[in-house]
Short mmCIF file of C-alpha atoms in Angstrom, two decimals:
data_model
loop_
_atom_site.label_atom_id
_atom_site.label_comp_id
_atom_site.label_asym_id
_atom_site.label_seq_id
_atom_site.Cartn_x
_atom_site.Cartn_y
_atom_site.Cartn_z
CA UNK A 1 -72.18 -34.40 -62.20
CA UNK A 2 -75.87 -34.89 -61.28
CA UNK A 3 -76.37 -34.29 -57.58
CA UNK A 4 -78.13 -37.03 -55.64
CA UNK A 5 -79.57 -36.29 -52.20
CA UNK A 6 -78.26 -39.64 -50.95
CA UNK A 7 -74.87 -37.99 -50.44
CA UNK A 8 -76.16 -35.40 -47.95
CA UNK A 9 -78.38 -37.98 -46.25
CA UNK A 10 -75.41 -40.30 -45.69
CA UNK A 11 -72.98 -37.57 -44.65
CA UNK A 12 -75.21 -35.25 -42.62
CA UNK A 13 -78.69 -36.81 -42.36
CA UNK A 14 -79.87 -33.75 -44.23
CA UNK A 15 -81.34 -32.48 -47.49
CA UNK A 16 -80.12 -29.40 -49.38
CA UNK A 17 -82.37 -26.34 -49.12
CA UNK A 18 -82.44 -22.84 -50.58
CA UNK A 19 -84.29 -20.77 -47.98
CA UNK A 20 -83.92 -20.81 -44.18
CA UNK A 21 -87.65 -20.64 -43.57
CA UNK A 22 -89.87 -23.08 -41.73
CA UNK A 23 -93.15 -24.89 -42.15
CA UNK A 24 -94.62 -27.70 -40.09
CA UNK A 25 -95.36 -30.99 -41.86
CA UNK A 26 -98.86 -32.24 -42.52
CA UNK A 27 -100.28 -35.02 -40.38
CA UNK A 28 -100.10 -37.40 -43.35
CA UNK A 29 -96.40 -36.70 -43.90
CA UNK A 30 -95.69 -37.09 -40.18
CA UNK A 31 -97.41 -40.47 -40.14
CA UNK A 32 -95.41 -41.72 -43.13
CA UNK A 33 -92.05 -40.64 -41.70
CA UNK A 34 -92.64 -41.30 -38.00
CA UNK A 35 -93.55 -44.94 -38.55
CA UNK A 36 -90.15 -45.28 -40.24
CA UNK A 37 -88.31 -43.65 -37.35
CA UNK A 38 -87.57 -40.16 -38.70
CA UNK A 39 -89.13 -36.75 -39.25
CA UNK A 40 -88.35 -33.82 -41.55
CA UNK A 41 -87.21 -30.60 -39.89
CA UNK A 42 -89.44 -27.55 -40.57
CA UNK A 43 -86.91 -25.95 -42.93
CA UNK A 44 -86.99 -29.08 -45.11
CA UNK A 45 -90.80 -29.07 -45.21
CA UNK A 46 -90.77 -25.42 -46.34
CA UNK A 47 -88.34 -26.03 -49.22
CA UNK A 48 -89.93 -29.14 -50.71
CA UNK A 49 -93.42 -30.01 -51.86
CA UNK A 50 -95.19 -32.75 -49.94
CA UNK A 51 -94.91 -35.09 -52.92
CA UNK A 52 -91.16 -34.45 -53.21
CA UNK A 53 -90.74 -35.39 -49.56
CA UNK A 54 -92.92 -38.47 -49.91
CA UNK A 55 -90.68 -39.50 -52.83
CA UNK A 56 -87.62 -39.17 -50.55
CA UNK A 57 -88.99 -41.43 -47.81
CA UNK A 58 -87.81 -44.75 -49.24
CA UNK A 59 -84.36 -43.32 -49.98
CA UNK A 60 -83.98 -42.00 -46.44
CA UNK A 61 -85.32 -45.18 -44.87
CA UNK A 62 -82.80 -47.20 -46.86
CA UNK A 63 -79.87 -44.99 -45.86
CA UNK A 64 -80.61 -44.58 -42.15
CA UNK A 65 -82.36 -47.85 -41.42
CA UNK A 66 -80.93 -50.81 -43.28
CA UNK A 67 -77.17 -50.76 -42.86
CA UNK A 68 -75.57 -53.13 -40.30
CA UNK A 69 -74.10 -50.14 -38.46
CA UNK A 70 -77.48 -48.50 -38.09
CA UNK A 71 -79.14 -51.77 -37.10
CA UNK A 72 -76.78 -51.89 -34.12
CA UNK A 73 -77.25 -48.26 -33.18
CA UNK A 74 -79.22 -47.05 -30.19
CA UNK A 75 -81.75 -45.55 -32.60
CA UNK A 76 -82.55 -48.89 -34.19
CA UNK A 77 -82.71 -50.65 -30.84
CA UNK A 78 -85.28 -48.19 -29.53
CA UNK A 79 -87.25 -48.18 -32.77
CA UNK A 80 -87.36 -51.97 -32.97
CA UNK A 81 -89.16 -51.92 -29.62
CA UNK A 82 -91.82 -49.73 -31.21
CA UNK A 83 -92.11 -51.99 -34.25
CA UNK A 84 -92.63 -55.01 -32.01
CA UNK A 85 -95.16 -53.29 -29.78
CA UNK A 86 -98.65 -54.84 -29.93
CA UNK A 87 -100.14 -51.45 -30.75
CA UNK A 88 -97.56 -50.13 -33.22
CA UNK A 89 -100.09 -48.13 -35.21
CA UNK A 90 -101.37 -46.50 -32.04
CA UNK A 91 -97.81 -45.66 -30.96
CA UNK A 92 -97.19 -43.88 -34.27
CA UNK A 93 -100.44 -41.99 -33.95
CA UNK A 94 -99.50 -40.88 -30.45
CA UNK A 95 -96.07 -39.77 -31.68
CA UNK A 96 -97.68 -37.69 -34.41
CA UNK A 97 -100.06 -36.24 -31.83
CA UNK A 98 -97.08 -35.39 -29.61
CA UNK A 99 -95.26 -33.56 -32.43
CA UNK A 100 -98.32 -31.61 -33.50
CA UNK A 101 -99.35 -30.76 -29.93
CA UNK A 102 -96.02 -29.78 -28.40
CA UNK A 103 -94.37 -28.40 -31.53
CA UNK A 104 -90.80 -28.87 -32.70
CA UNK A 105 -89.10 -26.21 -30.60
CA UNK A 106 -89.70 -27.97 -27.30
CA UNK A 107 -88.10 -31.08 -28.74
CA UNK A 108 -84.85 -29.22 -29.36
CA UNK A 109 -84.41 -30.50 -32.90
CA UNK A 110 -82.62 -27.35 -33.99
CA UNK A 111 -79.54 -28.46 -32.10
CA UNK A 112 -79.78 -32.25 -32.24
CA UNK A 113 -79.59 -34.91 -34.92
CA UNK A 114 -82.36 -36.80 -33.19
CA UNK A 115 -85.06 -36.29 -30.57
CA UNK A 116 -86.34 -38.41 -27.73
CA UNK A 117 -90.04 -38.66 -27.05
CA UNK A 118 -90.52 -39.74 -23.41
CA UNK A 119 -92.53 -42.92 -23.03
CA UNK A 120 -94.65 -41.12 -20.45
CA UNK A 121 -95.85 -38.74 -23.19
CA UNK A 122 -97.11 -41.62 -25.35
CA UNK A 123 -100.59 -42.14 -23.99
CA UNK A 124 -100.74 -45.94 -24.21
CA UNK A 125 -101.13 -48.25 -21.19
CA UNK A 126 -98.09 -50.41 -20.37
CA UNK A 127 -95.87 -48.62 -22.90
CA UNK A 128 -93.07 -46.78 -21.13
CA UNK A 129 -90.25 -46.87 -23.69
CA UNK A 130 -88.60 -43.60 -24.69
CA UNK A 131 -88.55 -43.39 -28.49
CA UNK A 132 -85.68 -41.87 -30.45
CA UNK A 133 -86.55 -40.23 -33.77
CA UNK A 134 -83.96 -39.16 -36.36
CA UNK A 135 -84.34 -35.60 -37.63
CA UNK A 136 -83.62 -34.98 -41.33
CA UNK A 137 -82.36 -31.41 -41.35
CA UNK A 138 -82.04 -28.87 -44.14
CA UNK A 139 -78.79 -27.09 -45.02
CA UNK A 140 -78.06 -24.39 -47.58
CA UNK A 141 -75.12 -24.74 -49.98
CA UNK A 142 -72.97 -22.56 -47.74
CA UNK A 143 -73.85 -24.62 -44.66
CA UNK A 144 -73.10 -27.84 -46.54
CA UNK A 145 -69.73 -26.45 -47.58
CA UNK A 146 -68.86 -25.47 -44.00
CA UNK A 147 -69.87 -28.88 -42.66
CA UNK A 148 -67.94 -30.64 -45.42
CA UNK A 149 -64.74 -28.73 -44.63
CA UNK A 150 -65.16 -29.58 -40.93
CA UNK A 151 -65.37 -33.28 -41.79
CA UNK A 152 -62.28 -33.04 -43.97
CA UNK A 153 -60.36 -31.27 -41.20
CA UNK A 154 -61.51 -33.57 -38.39
CA UNK A 155 -58.89 -36.28 -38.86
CA UNK A 156 -61.53 -38.96 -39.45
CA UNK A 157 -60.46 -41.66 -41.90
CA UNK A 158 -62.94 -41.79 -44.78
CA UNK A 159 -64.17 -44.89 -46.57
CA UNK A 160 -64.11 -44.93 -50.38
CA UNK A 161 -67.90 -44.59 -50.59
CA UNK A 162 -67.74 -41.60 -48.25
CA UNK A 163 -65.09 -39.96 -50.45
CA UNK A 164 -67.50 -40.23 -53.40
CA UNK A 165 -70.20 -38.53 -51.33
CA UNK A 166 -67.72 -35.84 -50.30
CA UNK A 167 -66.84 -35.11 -53.94
CA UNK A 168 -70.52 -34.93 -54.87
CA UNK A 169 -71.33 -32.48 -52.07
CA UNK A 170 -68.17 -30.47 -52.82
CA UNK A 171 -69.29 -29.95 -56.41
CA UNK A 172 -72.87 -29.15 -55.38
CA UNK A 173 -71.82 -26.66 -52.69
CA UNK A 174 -69.48 -24.91 -55.16
CA UNK A 175 -66.31 -25.40 -53.17
CA UNK A 176 -63.47 -23.29 -54.60
CA UNK A 177 -59.67 -23.31 -54.75
CA UNK A 178 -59.35 -21.25 -51.54
CA UNK A 179 -61.63 -23.68 -49.68
CA UNK A 180 -59.63 -26.66 -50.95
CA UNK A 181 -56.37 -25.07 -49.77
CA UNK A 182 -57.72 -25.15 -46.19
CA UNK A 183 -58.52 -28.88 -46.26
CA UNK A 184 -56.27 -31.12 -44.15
CA UNK A 185 -57.42 -34.47 -45.52
CA UNK A 186 -54.60 -35.08 -47.99
CA UNK A 187 -56.22 -37.95 -49.87
CA UNK A 188 -59.46 -36.09 -50.55
CA UNK A 189 -57.50 -32.96 -51.40
CA UNK A 190 -55.74 -34.80 -54.25
CA UNK A 191 -59.09 -35.99 -55.62
CA UNK A 192 -60.47 -32.43 -55.49
CA UNK A 193 -57.36 -31.08 -57.24
CA UNK A 194 -58.04 -33.51 -60.04
CA UNK A 195 -61.78 -32.90 -60.37
CA UNK A 196 -61.51 -29.11 -60.35
CA UNK A 197 -58.39 -29.18 -62.56
CA UNK A 198 -56.29 -27.32 -59.99
CA UNK A 199 -52.52 -27.64 -59.90
CA UNK A 200 -50.86 -27.92 -56.47
CA UNK A 201 -47.68 -25.95 -55.84
CA UNK A 202 -46.65 -27.82 -52.70
CA UNK A 203 -44.26 -30.61 -53.83
CA UNK A 204 -45.75 -33.30 -51.57
CA UNK A 205 -49.28 -32.39 -52.63
CA UNK A 206 -48.18 -32.52 -56.27
CA UNK A 207 -46.63 -35.96 -55.81
CA UNK A 208 -49.80 -37.22 -54.15
CA UNK A 209 -51.85 -35.76 -57.01
CA UNK A 210 -49.43 -37.30 -59.52
CA UNK A 211 -49.79 -40.70 -57.87
CA UNK A 212 -53.58 -40.40 -58.00
CA UNK A 213 -53.41 -39.66 -61.74
CA UNK A 214 -51.00 -42.56 -62.25
CA UNK A 215 -52.40 -45.45 -60.20
CA UNK A 216 -55.61 -43.99 -58.71
CA UNK A 217 -54.13 -43.99 -55.20
CA UNK A 218 -53.28 -41.03 -52.98
CA UNK A 219 -51.17 -42.93 -50.44
CA UNK A 220 -47.45 -42.14 -50.56
CA UNK A 221 -46.32 -45.64 -49.63
CA UNK A 222 -42.70 -46.47 -50.49
CA UNK A 223 -42.98 -50.21 -51.02
CA UNK A 224 -42.43 -52.70 -53.84
CA UNK A 225 -46.11 -52.96 -54.67
CA UNK A 226 -46.46 -49.22 -55.27
CA UNK A 227 -43.18 -49.14 -57.21
CA UNK A 228 -44.37 -51.90 -59.55
CA UNK A 229 -47.79 -50.30 -59.99
CA UNK A 230 -46.24 -46.98 -61.03
CA UNK A 231 -43.71 -48.70 -63.29
CA UNK A 232 -46.44 -50.49 -65.24
CA UNK A 233 -48.82 -47.54 -65.33
CA UNK A 234 -46.43 -44.88 -66.68
CA UNK A 235 -45.25 -46.72 -69.76
CA UNK A 236 -46.21 -44.64 -72.77
CA UNK A 237 -48.47 -42.29 -70.79
CA UNK A 238 -48.14 -38.83 -72.31
CA UNK A 239 -50.49 -37.24 -69.74
CA UNK A 240 -48.09 -38.05 -66.90
CA UNK A 241 -45.21 -36.48 -68.81
CA UNK A 242 -47.29 -33.33 -69.27
CA UNK A 243 -47.92 -33.10 -65.52
CA UNK A 244 -44.18 -33.00 -64.83
CA UNK A 245 -43.68 -30.40 -67.56
CA UNK A 246 -46.53 -28.27 -66.21
CA UNK A 247 -45.00 -28.31 -62.74
CA UNK A 248 -41.60 -27.40 -64.18
CA UNK A 249 -43.07 -24.43 -66.06
CA UNK A 250 -45.16 -23.15 -63.14
CA UNK A 251 -42.97 -23.81 -60.11
CA UNK A 252 -39.64 -25.18 -61.31
CA UNK A 253 -38.01 -28.57 -60.84
CA UNK A 254 -35.86 -27.09 -58.09
CA UNK A 255 -38.91 -26.93 -55.83
CA UNK A 256 -39.90 -30.51 -56.66
CA UNK A 257 -36.36 -31.72 -56.02
CA UNK A 258 -36.73 -30.65 -52.37
CA UNK A 259 -38.61 -33.90 -51.66
CA UNK A 260 -36.76 -36.22 -54.09
CA UNK A 261 -34.73 -38.07 -51.44
CA UNK A 262 -37.75 -38.46 -49.16
CA UNK A 263 -39.70 -40.23 -51.91
CA UNK A 264 -36.86 -41.51 -54.06
CA UNK A 265 -38.38 -44.97 -54.83
CA UNK A 266 -41.56 -43.36 -56.13
CA UNK A 267 -39.71 -40.90 -58.35
CA UNK A 268 -37.44 -43.63 -59.72
CA UNK A 269 -40.47 -45.69 -60.74
CA UNK A 270 -41.40 -42.88 -63.16
CA UNK A 271 -38.14 -43.45 -65.04
CA UNK A 272 -39.84 -46.42 -66.72
CA UNK A 273 -41.45 -43.86 -69.00
CA UNK A 274 -38.61 -43.09 -71.40
CA UNK A 275 -39.76 -39.48 -71.80
CA UNK A 276 -39.46 -38.93 -68.06
CA UNK A 277 -35.95 -40.32 -67.57
CA UNK A 278 -34.22 -36.98 -68.29
CA UNK A 279 -36.63 -35.22 -65.90
CA UNK A 280 -36.09 -37.70 -63.05
CA UNK A 281 -32.31 -37.63 -63.61
CA UNK A 282 -32.37 -33.84 -63.39
CA UNK A 283 -34.43 -33.99 -60.19
CA UNK A 284 -31.82 -36.32 -58.71
CA UNK A 285 -29.00 -33.86 -59.44
CA UNK A 286 -30.96 -30.86 -58.20
CA UNK A 287 -31.79 -32.69 -54.97
CA UNK A 288 -28.14 -32.54 -53.86
CA UNK A 289 -28.49 -28.79 -53.60
CA UNK A 290 -32.16 -28.23 -52.83
CA UNK A 291 -33.07 -31.18 -50.57
CA UNK A 292 -35.15 -30.24 -47.54
CA UNK A 293 -35.35 -32.87 -44.77
CA UNK A 294 -38.75 -33.57 -43.29
CA UNK A 295 -39.41 -31.16 -40.44
CA UNK A 296 -39.77 -32.80 -37.06
CA UNK A 297 -43.43 -33.12 -36.12
CA UNK A 298 -43.83 -31.30 -32.81
CA UNK A 299 -46.71 -33.37 -31.40
CA UNK A 300 -45.17 -36.65 -32.55
CA UNK A 301 -41.97 -35.77 -30.70
CA UNK A 302 -43.52 -34.87 -27.33
CA UNK A 303 -43.23 -38.28 -25.68
CA UNK A 304 -39.63 -38.80 -26.83
CA UNK A 305 -38.64 -35.39 -25.48
CA UNK A 306 -40.30 -36.12 -22.13
CA UNK A 307 -38.45 -39.44 -21.80
CA UNK A 308 -35.16 -37.70 -22.59
CA UNK A 309 -35.87 -34.93 -20.11
CA UNK A 310 -36.08 -32.23 -22.78
CA UNK A 311 -38.02 -29.16 -21.67
CA UNK A 312 -41.21 -28.68 -23.70
CA UNK A 313 -42.05 -25.27 -25.13
CA UNK A 314 -45.48 -24.86 -23.50
CA UNK A 315 -46.52 -21.93 -25.67
CA UNK A 316 -45.67 -23.88 -28.85
CA UNK A 317 -47.45 -26.95 -27.46
CA UNK A 318 -50.63 -24.96 -26.84
CA UNK A 319 -50.49 -23.51 -30.34
CA UNK A 320 -50.05 -26.96 -31.92
CA UNK A 321 -52.92 -28.39 -29.86
CA UNK A 322 -55.20 -25.51 -30.87
CA UNK A 323 -54.62 -26.39 -34.53
CA UNK A 324 -54.80 -30.17 -34.12
CA UNK A 325 -57.83 -32.31 -34.95
CA UNK A 326 -59.53 -34.09 -32.05
CA UNK A 327 -58.27 -37.49 -33.22
CA UNK A 328 -54.70 -36.18 -33.16
CA UNK A 329 -55.18 -35.04 -29.57
CA UNK A 330 -56.56 -38.45 -28.60
CA UNK A 331 -53.53 -40.17 -30.14
CA UNK A 332 -51.20 -37.86 -28.21
CA UNK A 333 -53.07 -38.54 -24.96
CA UNK A 334 -52.77 -42.29 -25.56
CA UNK A 335 -49.08 -41.95 -26.37
CA UNK A 336 -48.44 -39.96 -23.20
CA UNK A 337 -50.27 -42.59 -21.18
CA UNK A 338 -48.43 -45.59 -22.60
CA UNK A 339 -44.99 -44.27 -23.43
CA UNK A 340 -44.35 -42.07 -20.42
CA UNK A 341 -45.99 -44.24 -17.75
CA UNK A 342 -45.28 -47.74 -19.05
CA UNK A 343 -41.95 -49.15 -20.12
CA UNK A 344 -42.71 -49.32 -23.81
CA UNK A 345 -41.45 -47.75 -27.01
CA UNK A 346 -44.39 -48.21 -29.34
CA UNK A 347 -48.15 -48.32 -29.58
CA UNK A 348 -50.44 -50.35 -31.80
CA UNK A 349 -53.48 -48.30 -32.84
CA UNK A 350 -56.59 -50.37 -33.48
#
């Protein structure tokens, strides 16, 4: 896989670097980037030649400046005011002067994804707008890996294009099996299992991986559409048969049978491959003995317990909250607000 810097620009507004050393940009480079609404952080300038950075300008401008989402952002709104200013060229020159005079440290770019230049610092009559500039940072492979894992553990739903960027950065940052085991995003985890040719032991993770290999989906949805898709896809597919056999050899069908009843429609769809019928039939028989019901999700049960007057284990609650992603905490807060205060049994998340 050939790494493209677009992935890190889209995910982190950053470029990969090797050394954590700094160098200030030339005035020419500052002019070219500032008039487009961004600047390179000193660590980026140190790690790339000026020509390499000039070659990146159009790519970065396209990624941070042309999408509908970015056009509606506060950055674009402030920058559009600069573009429409009667003395745009002079504004850019004053911005460059500000950066070169005051330096980067006073702007605080080491901790922010963007910097504000106060309108009062831009020495132009009748121009009082604060200007927001995006900072393109530099991250080493290890830093990229850490940031990637944080994204995948945040609970944020990822678009398909973002998943492709994630895979690209994962390969570039040399993510390993131990790193992947820590990832909470189940869909991306299945894709990484496949790319790195890893074999999950956890039965649910294996089924998700199996589904990805079968119909290119990681969603364990028990509906007619998924059933039909599996049924059509498995006919005559030897690779799918091998996956079941590999799991049997490494972990045993007994372990896989623990989840058979929970995902019975999905397993039964695999019977449409004649070579898998004996395997699925055996799983069905083993499930009578080895079935493990889905453990009650502690955080999902909080509101029901409160309504029933069940005493909550505060120590367990704190532990679960410490391990939960921020989006999970928000959902719980919303549930507590609606289900315990209002007379309602369900919530629609938008």
